[in-house]
Short mmCIF file of C-alpha atoms and ligand atoms in Angstrom, two decimals:
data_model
loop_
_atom_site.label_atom_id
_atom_site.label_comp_id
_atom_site.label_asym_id
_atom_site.label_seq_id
_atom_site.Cartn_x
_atom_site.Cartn_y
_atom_site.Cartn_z
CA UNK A 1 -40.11 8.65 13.66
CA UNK A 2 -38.57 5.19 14.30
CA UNK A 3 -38.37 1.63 15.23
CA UNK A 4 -37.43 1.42 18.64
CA UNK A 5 -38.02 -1.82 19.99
CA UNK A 6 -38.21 -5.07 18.41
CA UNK A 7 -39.95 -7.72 20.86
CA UNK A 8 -39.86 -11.55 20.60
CA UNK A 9 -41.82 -14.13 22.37
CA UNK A 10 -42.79 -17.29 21.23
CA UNK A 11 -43.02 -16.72 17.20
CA UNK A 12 -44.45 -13.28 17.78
CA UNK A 13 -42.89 -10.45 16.70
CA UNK A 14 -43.53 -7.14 17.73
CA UNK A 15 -42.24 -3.88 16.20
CA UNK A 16 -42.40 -0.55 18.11
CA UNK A 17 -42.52 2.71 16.57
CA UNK A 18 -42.67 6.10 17.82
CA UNK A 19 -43.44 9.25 16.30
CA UNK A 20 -44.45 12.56 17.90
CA UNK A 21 -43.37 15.98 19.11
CA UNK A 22 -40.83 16.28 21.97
CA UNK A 23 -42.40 17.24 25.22
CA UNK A 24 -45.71 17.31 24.08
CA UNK A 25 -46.31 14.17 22.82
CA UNK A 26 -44.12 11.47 22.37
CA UNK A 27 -46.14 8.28 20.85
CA UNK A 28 -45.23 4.73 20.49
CA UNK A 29 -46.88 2.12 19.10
CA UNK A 30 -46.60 -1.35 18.46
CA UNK A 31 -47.40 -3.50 15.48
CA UNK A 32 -47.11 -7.77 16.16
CA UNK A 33 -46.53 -10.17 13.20
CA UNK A 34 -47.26 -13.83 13.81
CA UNK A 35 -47.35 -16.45 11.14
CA UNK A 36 -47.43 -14.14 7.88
CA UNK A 37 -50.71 -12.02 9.64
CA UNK A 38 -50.27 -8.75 10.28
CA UNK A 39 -52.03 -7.00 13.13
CA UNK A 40 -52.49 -3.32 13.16
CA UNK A 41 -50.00 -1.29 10.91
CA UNK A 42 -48.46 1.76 12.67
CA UNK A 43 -49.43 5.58 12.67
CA UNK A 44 -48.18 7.70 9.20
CA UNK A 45 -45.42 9.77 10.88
CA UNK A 46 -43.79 6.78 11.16
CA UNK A 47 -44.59 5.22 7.33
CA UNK A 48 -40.82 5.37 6.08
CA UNK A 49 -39.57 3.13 9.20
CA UNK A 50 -42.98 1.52 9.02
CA UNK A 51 -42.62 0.11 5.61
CA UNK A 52 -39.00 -0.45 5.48
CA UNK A 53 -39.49 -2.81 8.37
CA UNK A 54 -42.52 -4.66 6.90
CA UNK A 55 -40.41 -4.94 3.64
CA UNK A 56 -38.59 -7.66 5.58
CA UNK A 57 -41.56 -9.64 6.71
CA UNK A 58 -43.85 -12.42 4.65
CA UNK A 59 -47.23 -10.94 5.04
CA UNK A 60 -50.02 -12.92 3.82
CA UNK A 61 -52.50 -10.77 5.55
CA UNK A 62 -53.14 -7.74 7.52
CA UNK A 63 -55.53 -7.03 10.13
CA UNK A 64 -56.58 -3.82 11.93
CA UNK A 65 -57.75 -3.79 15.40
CA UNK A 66 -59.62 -0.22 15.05
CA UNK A 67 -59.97 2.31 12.87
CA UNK A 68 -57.20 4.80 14.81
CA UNK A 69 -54.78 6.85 13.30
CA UNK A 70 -51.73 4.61 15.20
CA UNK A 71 -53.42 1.39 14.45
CA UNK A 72 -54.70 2.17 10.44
CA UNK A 73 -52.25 4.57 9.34
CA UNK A 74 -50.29 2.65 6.63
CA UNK A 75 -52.76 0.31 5.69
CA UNK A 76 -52.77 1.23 1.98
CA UNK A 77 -49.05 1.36 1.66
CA UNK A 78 -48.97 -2.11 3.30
CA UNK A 79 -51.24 -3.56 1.01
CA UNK A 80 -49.61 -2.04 -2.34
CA UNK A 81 -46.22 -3.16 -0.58
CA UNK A 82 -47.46 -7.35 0.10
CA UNK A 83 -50.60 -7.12 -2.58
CA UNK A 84 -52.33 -8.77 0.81
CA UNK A 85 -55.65 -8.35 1.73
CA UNK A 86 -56.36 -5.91 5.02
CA UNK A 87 -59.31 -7.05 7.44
CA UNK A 88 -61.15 -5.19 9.99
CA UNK A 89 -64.20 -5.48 11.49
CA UNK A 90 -68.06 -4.76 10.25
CA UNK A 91 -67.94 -1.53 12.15
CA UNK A 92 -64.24 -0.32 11.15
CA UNK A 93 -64.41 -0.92 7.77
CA UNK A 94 -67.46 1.87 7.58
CA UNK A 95 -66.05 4.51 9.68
CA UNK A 96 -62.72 4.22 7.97
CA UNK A 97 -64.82 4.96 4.27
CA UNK A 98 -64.96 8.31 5.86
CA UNK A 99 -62.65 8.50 9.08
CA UNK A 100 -63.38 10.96 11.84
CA UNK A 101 -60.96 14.10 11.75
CA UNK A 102 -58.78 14.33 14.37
CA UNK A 103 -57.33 16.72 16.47
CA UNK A 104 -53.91 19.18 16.11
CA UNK A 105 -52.47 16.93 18.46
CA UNK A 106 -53.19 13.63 17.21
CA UNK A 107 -51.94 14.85 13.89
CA UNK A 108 -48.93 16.03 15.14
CA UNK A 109 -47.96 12.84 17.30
CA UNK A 110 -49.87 9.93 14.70
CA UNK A 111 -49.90 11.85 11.44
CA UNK A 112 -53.61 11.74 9.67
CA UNK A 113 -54.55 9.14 7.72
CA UNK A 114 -56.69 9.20 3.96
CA UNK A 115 -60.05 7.20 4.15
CA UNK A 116 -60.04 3.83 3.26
CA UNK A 117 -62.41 2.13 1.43
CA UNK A 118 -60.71 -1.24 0.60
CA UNK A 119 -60.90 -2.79 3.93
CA UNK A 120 -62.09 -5.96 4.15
CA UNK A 121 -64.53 -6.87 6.83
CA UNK A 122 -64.78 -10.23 8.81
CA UNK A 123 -67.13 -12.18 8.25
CA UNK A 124 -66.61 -14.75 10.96
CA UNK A 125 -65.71 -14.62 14.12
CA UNK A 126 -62.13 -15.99 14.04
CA UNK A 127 -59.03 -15.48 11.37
CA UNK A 128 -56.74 -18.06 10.53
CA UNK A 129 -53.41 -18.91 9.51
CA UNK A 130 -51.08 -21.57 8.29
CA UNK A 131 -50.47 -22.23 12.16
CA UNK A 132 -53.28 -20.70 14.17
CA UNK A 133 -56.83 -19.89 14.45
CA UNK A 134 -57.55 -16.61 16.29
CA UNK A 135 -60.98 -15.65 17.86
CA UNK A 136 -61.89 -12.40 17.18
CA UNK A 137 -63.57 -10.72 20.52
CA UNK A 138 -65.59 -7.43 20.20
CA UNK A 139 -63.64 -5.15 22.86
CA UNK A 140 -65.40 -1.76 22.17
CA UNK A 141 -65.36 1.31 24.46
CA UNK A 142 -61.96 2.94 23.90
CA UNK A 143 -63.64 3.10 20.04
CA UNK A 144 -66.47 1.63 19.09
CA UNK A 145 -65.09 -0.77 16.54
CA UNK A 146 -61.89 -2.38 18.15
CA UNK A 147 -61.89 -5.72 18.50
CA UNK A 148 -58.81 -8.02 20.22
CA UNK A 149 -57.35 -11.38 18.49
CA UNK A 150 -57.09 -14.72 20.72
CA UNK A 151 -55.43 -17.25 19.90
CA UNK A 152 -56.37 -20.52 22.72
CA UNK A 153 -54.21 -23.09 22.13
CA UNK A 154 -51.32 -20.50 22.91
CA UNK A 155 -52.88 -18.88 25.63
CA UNK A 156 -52.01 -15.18 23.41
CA UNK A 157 -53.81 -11.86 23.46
CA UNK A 158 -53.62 -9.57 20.97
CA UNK A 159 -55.76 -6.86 23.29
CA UNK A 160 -55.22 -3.61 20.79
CA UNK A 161 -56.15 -0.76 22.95
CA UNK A 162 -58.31 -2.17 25.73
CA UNK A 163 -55.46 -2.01 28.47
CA UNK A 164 -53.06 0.39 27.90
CA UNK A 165 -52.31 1.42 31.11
CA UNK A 166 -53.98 0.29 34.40
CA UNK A 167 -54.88 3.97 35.30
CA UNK A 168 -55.78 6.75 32.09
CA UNK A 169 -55.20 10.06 32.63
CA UNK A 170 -57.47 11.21 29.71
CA UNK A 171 -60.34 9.81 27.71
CA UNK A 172 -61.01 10.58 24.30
CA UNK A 173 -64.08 12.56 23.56
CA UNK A 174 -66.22 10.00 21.99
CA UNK A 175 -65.56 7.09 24.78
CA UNK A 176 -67.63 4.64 26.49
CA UNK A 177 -66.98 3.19 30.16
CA UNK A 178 -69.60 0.79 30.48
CA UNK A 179 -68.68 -0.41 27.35
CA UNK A 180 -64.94 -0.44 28.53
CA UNK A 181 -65.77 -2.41 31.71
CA UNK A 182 -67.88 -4.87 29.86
CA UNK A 183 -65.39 -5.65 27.11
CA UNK A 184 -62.46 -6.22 29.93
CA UNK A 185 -64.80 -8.35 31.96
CA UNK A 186 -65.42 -10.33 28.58
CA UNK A 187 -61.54 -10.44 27.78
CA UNK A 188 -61.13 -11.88 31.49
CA UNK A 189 -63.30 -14.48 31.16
CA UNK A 190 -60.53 -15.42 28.52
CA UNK A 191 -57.55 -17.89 29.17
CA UNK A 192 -54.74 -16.15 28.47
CA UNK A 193 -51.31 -15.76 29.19
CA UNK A 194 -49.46 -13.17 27.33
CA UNK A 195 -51.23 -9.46 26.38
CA UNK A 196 -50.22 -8.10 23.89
CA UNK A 197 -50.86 -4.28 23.71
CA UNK A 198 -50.54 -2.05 20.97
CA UNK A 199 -48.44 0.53 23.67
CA UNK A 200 -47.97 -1.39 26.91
CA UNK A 201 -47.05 -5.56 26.02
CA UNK A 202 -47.64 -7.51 29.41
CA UNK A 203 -45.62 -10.62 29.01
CA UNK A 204 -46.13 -11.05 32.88
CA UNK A 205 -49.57 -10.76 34.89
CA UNK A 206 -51.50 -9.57 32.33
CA UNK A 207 -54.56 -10.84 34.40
CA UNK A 208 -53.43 -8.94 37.38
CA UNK A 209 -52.86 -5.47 35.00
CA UNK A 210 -56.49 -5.76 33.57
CA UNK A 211 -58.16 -6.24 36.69
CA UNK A 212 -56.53 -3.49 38.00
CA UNK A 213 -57.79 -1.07 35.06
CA UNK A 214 -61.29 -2.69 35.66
CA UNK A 215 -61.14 -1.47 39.48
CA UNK A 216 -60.35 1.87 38.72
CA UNK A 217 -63.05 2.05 36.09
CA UNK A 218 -65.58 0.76 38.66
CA UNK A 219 -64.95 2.80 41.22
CA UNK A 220 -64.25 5.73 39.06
CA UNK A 221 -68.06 5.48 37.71
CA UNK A 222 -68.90 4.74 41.07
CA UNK A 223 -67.80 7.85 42.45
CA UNK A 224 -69.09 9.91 39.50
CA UNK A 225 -72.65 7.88 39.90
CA UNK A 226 -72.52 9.07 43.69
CA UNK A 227 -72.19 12.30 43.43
CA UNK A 228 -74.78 11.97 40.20
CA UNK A 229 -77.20 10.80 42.49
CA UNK A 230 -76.96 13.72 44.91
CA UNK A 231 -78.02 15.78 41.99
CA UNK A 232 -74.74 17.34 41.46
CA UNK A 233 -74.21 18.76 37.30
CA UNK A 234 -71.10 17.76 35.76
CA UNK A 235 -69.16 21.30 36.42
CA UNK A 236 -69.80 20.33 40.32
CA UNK A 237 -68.54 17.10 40.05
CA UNK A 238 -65.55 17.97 38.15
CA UNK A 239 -65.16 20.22 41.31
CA UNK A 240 -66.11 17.95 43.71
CA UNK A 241 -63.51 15.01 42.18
CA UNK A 242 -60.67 17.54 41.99
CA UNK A 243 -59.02 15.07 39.46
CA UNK A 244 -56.06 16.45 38.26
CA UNK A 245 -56.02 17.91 34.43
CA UNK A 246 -54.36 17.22 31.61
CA UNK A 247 -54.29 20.75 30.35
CA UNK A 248 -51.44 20.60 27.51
CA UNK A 249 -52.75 17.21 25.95
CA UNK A 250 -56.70 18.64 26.40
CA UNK A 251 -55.18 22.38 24.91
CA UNK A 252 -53.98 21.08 22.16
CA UNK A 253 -56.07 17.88 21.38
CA UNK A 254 -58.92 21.06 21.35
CA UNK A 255 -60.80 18.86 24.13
CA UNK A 256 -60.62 15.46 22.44
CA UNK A 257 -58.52 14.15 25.48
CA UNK A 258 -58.72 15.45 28.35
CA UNK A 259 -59.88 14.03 32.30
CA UNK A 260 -63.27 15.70 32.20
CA UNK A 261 -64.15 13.49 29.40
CA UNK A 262 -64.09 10.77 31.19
CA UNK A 263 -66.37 12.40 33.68
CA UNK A 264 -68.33 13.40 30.53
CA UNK A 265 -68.31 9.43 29.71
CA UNK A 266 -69.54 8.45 33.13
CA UNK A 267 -72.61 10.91 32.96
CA UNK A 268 -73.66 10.07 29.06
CA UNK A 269 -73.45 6.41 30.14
CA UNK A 270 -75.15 6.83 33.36
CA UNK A 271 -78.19 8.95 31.72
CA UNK A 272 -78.40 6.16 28.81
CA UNK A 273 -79.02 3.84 31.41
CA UNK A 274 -81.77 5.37 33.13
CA UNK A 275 -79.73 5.47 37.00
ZN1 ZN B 301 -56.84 3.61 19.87
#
């Protein structure tokens, strides 16, 4: 339930935190500060370290990239702590008036987190600071209200959770893939050369690392839409795919992550579109 890693490029700094239960889920997280703005603010098991470290910074402002346990979690606290206002967007500022529960698992690695209903949302498209004028870009699909932070001139993205990892082993339950693909394909179109995500910072290739994840999404929904297309029902295609399980994360998340959800994601998405 600690600060782990402290990261420095340019004038950003990031601040990693983990929190979690050993050998089922160990969780970090990152939170970057750049210019007195705050982006994102940590997950609640981690609020002591959280705020001790934030105590140290000048924070003018605070900004949340979705409305996730890891990414809202000490909002409140950081806002009594700096008297600073906290943006998010249209979208997270409702669903975090009454968040969505989450699962044993989530709790147990992130900590829950109380509703909020002080959030400010943004009512332009960019957010500025002494120094720097960031574009805000919609990137939903991992949730629904994330959004990532560019900033041009410096060639930085703040990417919250749209990368991750180039290959997920789980989705979570409520997940969209075309939306996924379409907000990476919008973030490449982006000039960029730092990523800065909230669990996996790519200070080199980023390009490379989000292309890749947009290949496997492709030809992952490809080879769900195949097999679609042959008429086969989701239980056959799980068969047919034979991807491999996460059975202690979807166990204890009570099926809120798991592998066949993105399966599950793939077919919702597929049937929306009419293919
Ligand atoms: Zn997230």
């Amino acid at each position: 339930m600690s600060l782990i890693n402290t990261l420095n490029y340019e004038e950003v700094l990031g601040l990693q935190f983990q929190s979690g239960v050993r050998g089922l889920a160990n969780m970090e997280v990152y939170m970057y500060y750049v210019d007195g703005l705050l982006i994102d603010t940590g997950q609640p098991k981690a609020r002591q370290s959280v705020l001790q470290e934030t105590s140290k910074l000048d924070i003018d402002q605070v900004i949340i990239t979705h409305h996730h346990e890891d990414h809202s979690g000490n909002a409140p606290f950081i806002k009594d702590q700096h008297t600073c206002p906290i943006y998010a967007s249209k979208p997270c500022v409702e669903l975090m008036k009454a968040p969505p529960k989450i699962s044993p698992v989530q709790r147990l690695t992130w900590g829950d987190r109380p509703a909020n209903k002080e959030l400010i949302a943004l009512e332009k498209n960019e957010i500025k600071t002494p120094n720097h004028t960031f574009t805000i870009i919609p990137v939903p699909g991992h949730a629904a209200d994330m959004i990532a932070l560019h900033e041009p001139e410096r060639k930085w993205l703040f990417s919250a959770d749209l990368f991750i990892n180039s290959y997920i082993s789980y989705f979570i339950y409520n997940e969209s893939i075309i939306a996924q693909m379409e907000s990476l394909r919008r973030v490449l179109s982006l000039d960029f050369k730092v990523m800065f995500c909230a669990h996996n910072p790519k200070l080199e290739t980023p390009r490379a690392s989000l292309e890749k994840k947009l290949n496997y999404l492709e030809s992952s929904y490809e080879q769900v839409r195949q097999l679609y297309e042959k008429g086969l029902d989701e239980h056959s295609i799980i068969k047919a795919l034979n991807w491999k399980e996460m059975w202690l994360v979807r166990l204890a998340s009570k099926g809120q992550l798991s592998r066949k959800n993105m399966i599950r994601a793939i077919l919702r998405d597929l049937k929306a579109s009419g293919e």
